[in-house]
Coordinates of C-alpha atoms in Angstrom, one line a residue:
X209 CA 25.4 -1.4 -17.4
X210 CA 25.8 -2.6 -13.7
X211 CA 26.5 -6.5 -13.7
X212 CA 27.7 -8.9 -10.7
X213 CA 30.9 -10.1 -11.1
X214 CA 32.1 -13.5 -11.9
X215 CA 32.7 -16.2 -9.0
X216 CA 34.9 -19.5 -9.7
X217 CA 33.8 -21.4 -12.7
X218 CA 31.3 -24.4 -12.2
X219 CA 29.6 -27.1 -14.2
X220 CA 26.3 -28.6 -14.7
X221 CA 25.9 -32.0 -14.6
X222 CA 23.9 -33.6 -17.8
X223 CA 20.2 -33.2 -15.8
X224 CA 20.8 -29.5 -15.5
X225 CA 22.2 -29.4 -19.2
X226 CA 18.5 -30.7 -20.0
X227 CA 16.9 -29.0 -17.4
X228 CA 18.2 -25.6 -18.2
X229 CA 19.0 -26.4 -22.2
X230 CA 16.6 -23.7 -23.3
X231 CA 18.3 -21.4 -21.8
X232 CA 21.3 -22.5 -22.9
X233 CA 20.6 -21.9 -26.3
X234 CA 20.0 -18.4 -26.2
X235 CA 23.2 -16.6 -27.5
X236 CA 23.0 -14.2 -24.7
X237 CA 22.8 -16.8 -21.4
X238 CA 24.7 -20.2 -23.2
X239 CA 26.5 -22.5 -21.1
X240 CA 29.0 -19.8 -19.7
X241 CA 25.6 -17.5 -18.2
X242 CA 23.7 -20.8 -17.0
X243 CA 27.3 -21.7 -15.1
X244 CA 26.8 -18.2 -13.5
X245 CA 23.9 -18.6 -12.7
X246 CA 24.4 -21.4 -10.7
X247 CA 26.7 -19.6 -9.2
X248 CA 24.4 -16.5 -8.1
X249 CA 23.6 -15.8 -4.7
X250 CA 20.1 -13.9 -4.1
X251 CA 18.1 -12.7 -1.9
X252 CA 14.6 -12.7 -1.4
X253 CA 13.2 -10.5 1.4
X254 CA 9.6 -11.6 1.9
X255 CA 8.1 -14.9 0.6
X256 CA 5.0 -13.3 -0.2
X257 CA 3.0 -11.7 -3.5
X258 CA 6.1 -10.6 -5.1
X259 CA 8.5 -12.8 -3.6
X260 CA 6.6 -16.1 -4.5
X261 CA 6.9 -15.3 -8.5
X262 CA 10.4 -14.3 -7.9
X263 CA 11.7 -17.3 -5.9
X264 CA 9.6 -19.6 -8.3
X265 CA 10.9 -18.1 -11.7
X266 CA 14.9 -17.6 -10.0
X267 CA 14.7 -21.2 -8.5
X268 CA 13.6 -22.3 -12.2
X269 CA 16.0 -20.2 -13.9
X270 CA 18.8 -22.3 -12.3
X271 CA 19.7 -19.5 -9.3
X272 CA 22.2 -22.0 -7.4
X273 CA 22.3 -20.1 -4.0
X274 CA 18.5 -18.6 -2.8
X275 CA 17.8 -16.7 0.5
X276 CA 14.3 -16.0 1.8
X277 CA 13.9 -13.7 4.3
X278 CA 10.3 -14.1 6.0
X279 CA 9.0 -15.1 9.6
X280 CA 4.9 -14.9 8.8
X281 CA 2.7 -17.8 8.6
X282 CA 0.4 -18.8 5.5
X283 CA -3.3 -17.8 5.9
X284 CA -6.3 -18.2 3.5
X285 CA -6.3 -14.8 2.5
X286 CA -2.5 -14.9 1.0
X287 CA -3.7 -17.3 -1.4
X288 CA -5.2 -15.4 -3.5
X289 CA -2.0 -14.3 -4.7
X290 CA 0.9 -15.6 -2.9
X291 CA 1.2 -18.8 -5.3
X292 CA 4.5 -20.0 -3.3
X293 CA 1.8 -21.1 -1.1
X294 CA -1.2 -23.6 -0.9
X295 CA -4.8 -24.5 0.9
X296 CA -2.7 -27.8 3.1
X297 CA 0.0 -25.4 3.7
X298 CA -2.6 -22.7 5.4
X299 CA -1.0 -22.0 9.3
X300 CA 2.5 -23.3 8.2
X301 CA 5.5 -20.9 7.8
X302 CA 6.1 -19.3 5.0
X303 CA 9.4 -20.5 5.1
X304 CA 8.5 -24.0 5.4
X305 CA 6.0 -23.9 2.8
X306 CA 8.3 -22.2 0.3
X307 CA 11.0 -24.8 0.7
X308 CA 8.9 -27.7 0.3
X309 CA 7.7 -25.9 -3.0
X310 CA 11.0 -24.6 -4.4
X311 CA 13.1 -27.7 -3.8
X312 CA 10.4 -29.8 -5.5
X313 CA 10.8 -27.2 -8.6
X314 CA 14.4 -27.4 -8.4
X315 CA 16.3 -29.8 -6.1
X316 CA 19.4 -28.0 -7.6
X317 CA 18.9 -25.0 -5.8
X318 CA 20.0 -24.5 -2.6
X319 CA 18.0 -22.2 -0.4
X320 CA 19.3 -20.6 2.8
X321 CA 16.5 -19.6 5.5
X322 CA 16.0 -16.7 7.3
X323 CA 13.1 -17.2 9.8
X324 CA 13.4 -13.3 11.0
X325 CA 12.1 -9.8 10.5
X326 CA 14.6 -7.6 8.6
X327 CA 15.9 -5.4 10.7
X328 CA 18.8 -2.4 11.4
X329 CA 20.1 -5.2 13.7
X330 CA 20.2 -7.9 11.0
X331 CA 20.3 -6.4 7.4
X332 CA 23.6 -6.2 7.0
X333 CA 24.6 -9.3 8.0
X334 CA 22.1 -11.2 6.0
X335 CA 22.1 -8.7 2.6
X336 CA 26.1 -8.5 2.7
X337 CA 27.6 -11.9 0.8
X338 CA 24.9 -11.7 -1.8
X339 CA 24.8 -10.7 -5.5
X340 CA 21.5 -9.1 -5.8
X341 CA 18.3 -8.3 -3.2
X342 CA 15.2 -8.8 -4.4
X343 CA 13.0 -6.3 -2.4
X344 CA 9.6 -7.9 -2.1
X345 CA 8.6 -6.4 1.2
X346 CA 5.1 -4.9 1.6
X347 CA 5.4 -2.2 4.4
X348 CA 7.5 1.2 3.8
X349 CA 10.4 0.6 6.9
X350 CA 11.4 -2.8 5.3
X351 CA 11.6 -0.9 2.4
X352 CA 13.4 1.6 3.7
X353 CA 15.7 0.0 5.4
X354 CA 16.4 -2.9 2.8
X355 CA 17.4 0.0 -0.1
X356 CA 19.9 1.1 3.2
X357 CA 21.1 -1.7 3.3
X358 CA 22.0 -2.4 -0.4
X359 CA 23.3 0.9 -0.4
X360 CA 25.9 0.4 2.3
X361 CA 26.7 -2.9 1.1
X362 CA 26.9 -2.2 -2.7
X363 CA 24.3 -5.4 -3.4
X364 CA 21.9 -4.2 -6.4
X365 CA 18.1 -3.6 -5.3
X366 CA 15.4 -5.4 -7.6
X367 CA 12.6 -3.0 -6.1
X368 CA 8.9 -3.5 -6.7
X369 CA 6.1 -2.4 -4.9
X370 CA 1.5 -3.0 -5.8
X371 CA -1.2 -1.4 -4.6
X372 CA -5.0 -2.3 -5.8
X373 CA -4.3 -2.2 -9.6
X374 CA -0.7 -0.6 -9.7
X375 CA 2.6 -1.7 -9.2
X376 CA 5.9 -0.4 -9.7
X377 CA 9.8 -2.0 -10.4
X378 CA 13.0 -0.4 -10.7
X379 CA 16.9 -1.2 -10.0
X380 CA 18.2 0.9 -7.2
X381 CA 21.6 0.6 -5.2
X382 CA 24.2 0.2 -7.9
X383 CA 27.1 1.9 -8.2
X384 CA 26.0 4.9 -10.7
X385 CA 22.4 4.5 -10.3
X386 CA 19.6 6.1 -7.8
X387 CA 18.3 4.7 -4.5
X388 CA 15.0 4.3 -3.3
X389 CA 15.5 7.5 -1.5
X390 CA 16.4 9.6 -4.7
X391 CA 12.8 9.2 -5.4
X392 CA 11.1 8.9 -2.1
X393 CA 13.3 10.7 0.1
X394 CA 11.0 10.1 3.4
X395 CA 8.3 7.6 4.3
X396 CA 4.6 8.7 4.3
X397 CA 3.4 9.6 7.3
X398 CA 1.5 6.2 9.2
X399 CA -1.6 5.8 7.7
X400 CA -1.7 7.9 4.8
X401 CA -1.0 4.5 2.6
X402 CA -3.7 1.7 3.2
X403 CA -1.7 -1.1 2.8
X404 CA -3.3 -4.1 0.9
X405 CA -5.4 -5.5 4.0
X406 CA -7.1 -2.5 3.7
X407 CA -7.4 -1.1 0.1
X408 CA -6.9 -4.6 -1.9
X409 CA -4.7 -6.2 -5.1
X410 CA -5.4 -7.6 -8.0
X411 CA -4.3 -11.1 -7.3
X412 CA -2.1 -11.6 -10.7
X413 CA -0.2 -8.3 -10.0
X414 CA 1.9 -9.2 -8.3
X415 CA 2.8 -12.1 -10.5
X416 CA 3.2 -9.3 -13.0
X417 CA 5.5 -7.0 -11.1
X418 CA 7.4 -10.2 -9.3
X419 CA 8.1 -12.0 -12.8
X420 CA 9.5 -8.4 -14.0
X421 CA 11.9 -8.2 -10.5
X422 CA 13.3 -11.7 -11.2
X423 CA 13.7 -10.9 -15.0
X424 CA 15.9 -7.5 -13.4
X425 CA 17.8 -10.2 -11.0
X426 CA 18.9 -12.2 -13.8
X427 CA 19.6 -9.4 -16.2
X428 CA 22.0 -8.1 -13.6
X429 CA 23.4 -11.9 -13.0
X430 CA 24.3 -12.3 -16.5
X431 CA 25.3 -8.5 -17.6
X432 CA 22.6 -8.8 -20.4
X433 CA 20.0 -6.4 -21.5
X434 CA 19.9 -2.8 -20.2
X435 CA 18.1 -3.2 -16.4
X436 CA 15.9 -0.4 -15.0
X437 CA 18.8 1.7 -13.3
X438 CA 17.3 5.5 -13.4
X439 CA 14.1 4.1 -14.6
X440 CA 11.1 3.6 -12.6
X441 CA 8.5 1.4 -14.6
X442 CA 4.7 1.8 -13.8
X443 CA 2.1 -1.1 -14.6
X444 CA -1.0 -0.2 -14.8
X445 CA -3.1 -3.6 -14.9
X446 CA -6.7 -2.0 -15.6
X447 CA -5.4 -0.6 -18.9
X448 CA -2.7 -2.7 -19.2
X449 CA -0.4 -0.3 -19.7
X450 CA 3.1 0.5 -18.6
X451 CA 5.4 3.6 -18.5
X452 CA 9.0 4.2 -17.9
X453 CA 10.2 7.4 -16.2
X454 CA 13.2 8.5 -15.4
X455 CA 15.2 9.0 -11.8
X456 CA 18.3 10.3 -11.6
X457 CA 20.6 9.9 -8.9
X458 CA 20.4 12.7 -6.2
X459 CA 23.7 14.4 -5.3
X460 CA 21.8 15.6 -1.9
X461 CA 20.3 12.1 -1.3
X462 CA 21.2 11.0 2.2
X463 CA 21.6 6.9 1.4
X464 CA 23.5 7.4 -2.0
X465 CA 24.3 11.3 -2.8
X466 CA 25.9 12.5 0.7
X467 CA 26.2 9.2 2.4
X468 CA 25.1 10.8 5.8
X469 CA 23.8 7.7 6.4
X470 CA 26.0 5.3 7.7
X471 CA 24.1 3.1 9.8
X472 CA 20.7 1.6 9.7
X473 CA 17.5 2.3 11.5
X474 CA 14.6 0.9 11.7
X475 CA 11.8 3.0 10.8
X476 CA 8.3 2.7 12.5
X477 CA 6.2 3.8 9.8
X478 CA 2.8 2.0 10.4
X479 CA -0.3 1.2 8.3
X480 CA -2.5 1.9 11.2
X481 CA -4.3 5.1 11.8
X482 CA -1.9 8.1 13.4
X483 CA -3.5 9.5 16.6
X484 CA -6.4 11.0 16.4
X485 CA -7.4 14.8 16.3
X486 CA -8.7 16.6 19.4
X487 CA -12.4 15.9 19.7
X488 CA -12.0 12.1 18.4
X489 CA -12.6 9.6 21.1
X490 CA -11.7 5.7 20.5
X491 CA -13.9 2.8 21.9
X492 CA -13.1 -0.8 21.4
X493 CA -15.8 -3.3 19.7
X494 CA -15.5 -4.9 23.5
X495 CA -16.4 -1.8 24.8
X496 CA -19.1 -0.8 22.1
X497 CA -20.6 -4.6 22.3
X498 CA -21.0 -3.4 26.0
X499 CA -23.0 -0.1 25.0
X500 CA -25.0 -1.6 22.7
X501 CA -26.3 -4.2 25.5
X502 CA -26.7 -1.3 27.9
X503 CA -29.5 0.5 25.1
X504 CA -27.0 3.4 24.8
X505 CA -28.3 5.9 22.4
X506 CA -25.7 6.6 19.5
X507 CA -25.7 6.5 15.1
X508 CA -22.9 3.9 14.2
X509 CA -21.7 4.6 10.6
X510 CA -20.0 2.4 8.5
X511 CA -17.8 4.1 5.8
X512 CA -16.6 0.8 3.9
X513 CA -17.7 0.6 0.5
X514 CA -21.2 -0.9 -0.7
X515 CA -19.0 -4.3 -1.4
X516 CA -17.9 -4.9 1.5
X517 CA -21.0 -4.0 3.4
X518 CA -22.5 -6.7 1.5
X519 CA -20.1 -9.3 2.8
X520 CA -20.3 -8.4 6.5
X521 CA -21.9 -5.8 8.6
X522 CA -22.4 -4.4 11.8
X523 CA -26.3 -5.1 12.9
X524 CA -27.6 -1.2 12.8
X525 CA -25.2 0.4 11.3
X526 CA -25.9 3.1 8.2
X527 CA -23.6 3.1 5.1
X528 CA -22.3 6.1 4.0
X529 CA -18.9 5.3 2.3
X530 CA -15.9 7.5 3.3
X531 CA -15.9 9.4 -0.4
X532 CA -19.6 10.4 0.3
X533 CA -19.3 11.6 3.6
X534 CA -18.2 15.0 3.1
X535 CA -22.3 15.3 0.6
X536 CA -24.5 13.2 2.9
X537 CA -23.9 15.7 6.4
X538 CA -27.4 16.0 6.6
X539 CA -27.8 11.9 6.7
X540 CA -25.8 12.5 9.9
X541 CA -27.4 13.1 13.1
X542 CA -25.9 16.0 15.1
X543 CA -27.9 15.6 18.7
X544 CA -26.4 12.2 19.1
X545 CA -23.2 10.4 19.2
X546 CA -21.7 9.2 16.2
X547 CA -19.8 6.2 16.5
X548 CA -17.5 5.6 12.9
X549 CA -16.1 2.3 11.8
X550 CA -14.6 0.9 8.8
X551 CA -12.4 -2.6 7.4
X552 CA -9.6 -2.2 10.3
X553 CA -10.2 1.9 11.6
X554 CA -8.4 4.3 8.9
X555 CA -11.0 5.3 7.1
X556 CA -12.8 5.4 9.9
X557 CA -10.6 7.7 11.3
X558 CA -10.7 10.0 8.8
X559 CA -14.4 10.0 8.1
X560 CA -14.4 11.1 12.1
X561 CA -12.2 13.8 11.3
X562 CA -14.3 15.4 8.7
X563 CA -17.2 15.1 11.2
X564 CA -15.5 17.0 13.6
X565 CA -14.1 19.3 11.3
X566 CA -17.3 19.9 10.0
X567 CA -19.1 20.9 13.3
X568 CA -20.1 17.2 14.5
X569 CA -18.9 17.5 18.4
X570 CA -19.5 13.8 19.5
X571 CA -17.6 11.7 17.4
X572 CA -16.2 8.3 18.0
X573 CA -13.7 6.0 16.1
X574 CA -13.9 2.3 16.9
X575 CA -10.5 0.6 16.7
X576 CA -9.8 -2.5 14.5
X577 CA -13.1 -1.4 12.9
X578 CA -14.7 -4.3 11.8
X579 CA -12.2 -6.6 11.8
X580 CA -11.8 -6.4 15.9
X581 CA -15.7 -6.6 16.1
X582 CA -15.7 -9.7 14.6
X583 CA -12.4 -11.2 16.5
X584 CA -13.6 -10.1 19.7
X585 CA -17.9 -9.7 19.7
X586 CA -19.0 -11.2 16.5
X587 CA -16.8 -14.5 15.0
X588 CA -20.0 -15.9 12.7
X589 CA -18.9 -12.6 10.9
X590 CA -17.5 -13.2 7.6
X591 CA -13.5 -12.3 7.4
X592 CA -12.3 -10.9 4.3

């Protein structure tokens, strides 16, 4: 199995021999594995649901040398699941918030800033140096470009990934195993993923997933244990079940079977809605507050579901949820415009392009859906 090799030895002075005595006492860590821990060097990219289990259970493990890699600010909805984070930190950086947090877990642990996005510009200064990468990132071009990265640099990739009630962890990058792209050569296409914003988590799974990434870190750390290289584990939190599948490596993969990649990019693969098909118009809430005012005839559909139509709404709108719109055509009025709007305009989107598809020949997406009504017409809206 793939483990990182040994730096110069160290010692632990007697509050760490206390601190870190139960892990000491396992056969497989003892004082030699807690020593390396200490000195491990890893990085965290993204100090948010996965990263704040994994930089609370590594700081606590004794990981002397932490990097975070995060430039976002705290807000009240990451708190639901971000638990580096708290209500008096709300509007601070991440990164500011994490420290405070992590050094008053473990003063021992040094932790080493990186107020930044991740990008082809920067990965490879900030991954190379490191031991193992933690991938905690929640958008598909960090992704991307962070399994790149380990690749050309030969640092091990922790991966995990949630969505909703799923999640997924895995060990990519190492010298005989797979690569992210082994599995998922390409990136979706932008917006065929709703990212979390959009579809939602479980707010403990990513506490789940993370805990299992910073179990991988330290496995690979120490040599112990068999890590999930060529394994892709699947945790399904509604059942509670998890499966392992295998991945093997891919001679023809571009990152780590032909190595045609030898430089990074940075991949603009968004969670918005792609461009709409022919016969889709936009409006903005501006511009539909501004119709509504002028007595402008039109049907404005909602397609969110009935949850979320319960915790805000536009006044006059008609629910039809976007799994129900393809049945309820005949709820649909075909002599007037029908204006479509959703959480933040994907759905939306794609409920217009059934309409259209199905006949409908004035159909109109608003964009930011209900989010933008509320930031720019409506702010006694509820935000959720």
């Amino acid at each position: 199995m793939a483990s990182v090799a040994p730096r110069a030895a160290g010692t632990l002075s007697q509050d760490e021999l206390v601190r870190y005595s139960r892990h000491i006492i396992l056969p497989e860590v003892g004082l030699a594995g807690q020593e390396q821990l200490k000195k491990a060097r890893i990085l965290v990219v993204g100090a948010g649901g996965l990263g704040s289990p994994v930089a609370l259970y590594l700081a606590a493990a004794g990981v002397g040398h932490l990097g975070i890699v995060d430039f976002d600010t705290v807000d009240a909805s990451n708190l639901q699941r971000q638990i580096l984070h708290s209500t008096s930190t709300v509007g601070q950086s991440k990164l500011d918030s994490a420290e405070a947090r992590l050094l008053n877990l473990n003063p021992y642990t040094k932790l080493e800033r990186y107020d930044t996005r991740l990008s082809a510009e920067n990965a490879l200064a900030i991954i190379e140096g490191y031991d193992v990468v933690v991938d905690g990132t929640d958008n598909f071009g960090t992704r991307y470009l962070v399994n790149d990265a380990c690749v050309l640099t030969g640092v091990p990739n922790a991966y995990g990934s949630i969505f909703r009630f799923e999640g997924q962890a895995s060990v990519f990058a190492t010298k005989d195993g797979p690569c992210y792209r082994c599995l998922f050569r390409v990136p979706p296409p932008a917006g065929a993923v709703p990212n979390c914003a959009e579809g939602g988590v479980l707010g403990v799974l990513p506490g789940l997933v993370g805990t299992i990434q910073a179990t991988e870190a330290i496995k690979l750390v120490l040599g112990i244990g068999r890590p999930l290289i060529g394994e892709l584990l699947l945790v399904d939190a509604l059942d509670m079940q998890f499966r392992r599948l295998k991945v093997r490596k891919d001679p023809n993969c571009p990152a780590c079977g032909t190595r045609e990649i030898k430089e990074l990019v940075d991949l603009d693969v968004a969670c918005e809605a792609p461009p709409a098909k022919s016969g889709v118009r936009d409006i903005s809430a501006a511009d539909l507050d501004a119709r509504r005012k002028r007595g402008d005839s039109f049907f404005l559909l909602d397609v969110r579901e009935p949850h979320e139509w319960a915790i805000a709404r536009i006044e006059g709108a008609e629910l039809i949820p976007l799994g129900e719109v393809g049945r309820s055509l005949e709820q649909i009025p075909r002599d007037r415009e029908v204006v479509v709007y959703c959480k933040g305009g994907v759905r939306s989107l794609q409920a217009a392009e059934q309409l259209v598809d199905a006949g409908f020949t004035q159909v109109t997406n608003l964009s930011g859906g209900i989010l933008a009504w509320r930031s720019d017409v409506d702010p006694s809206l509820s935000r959720y």
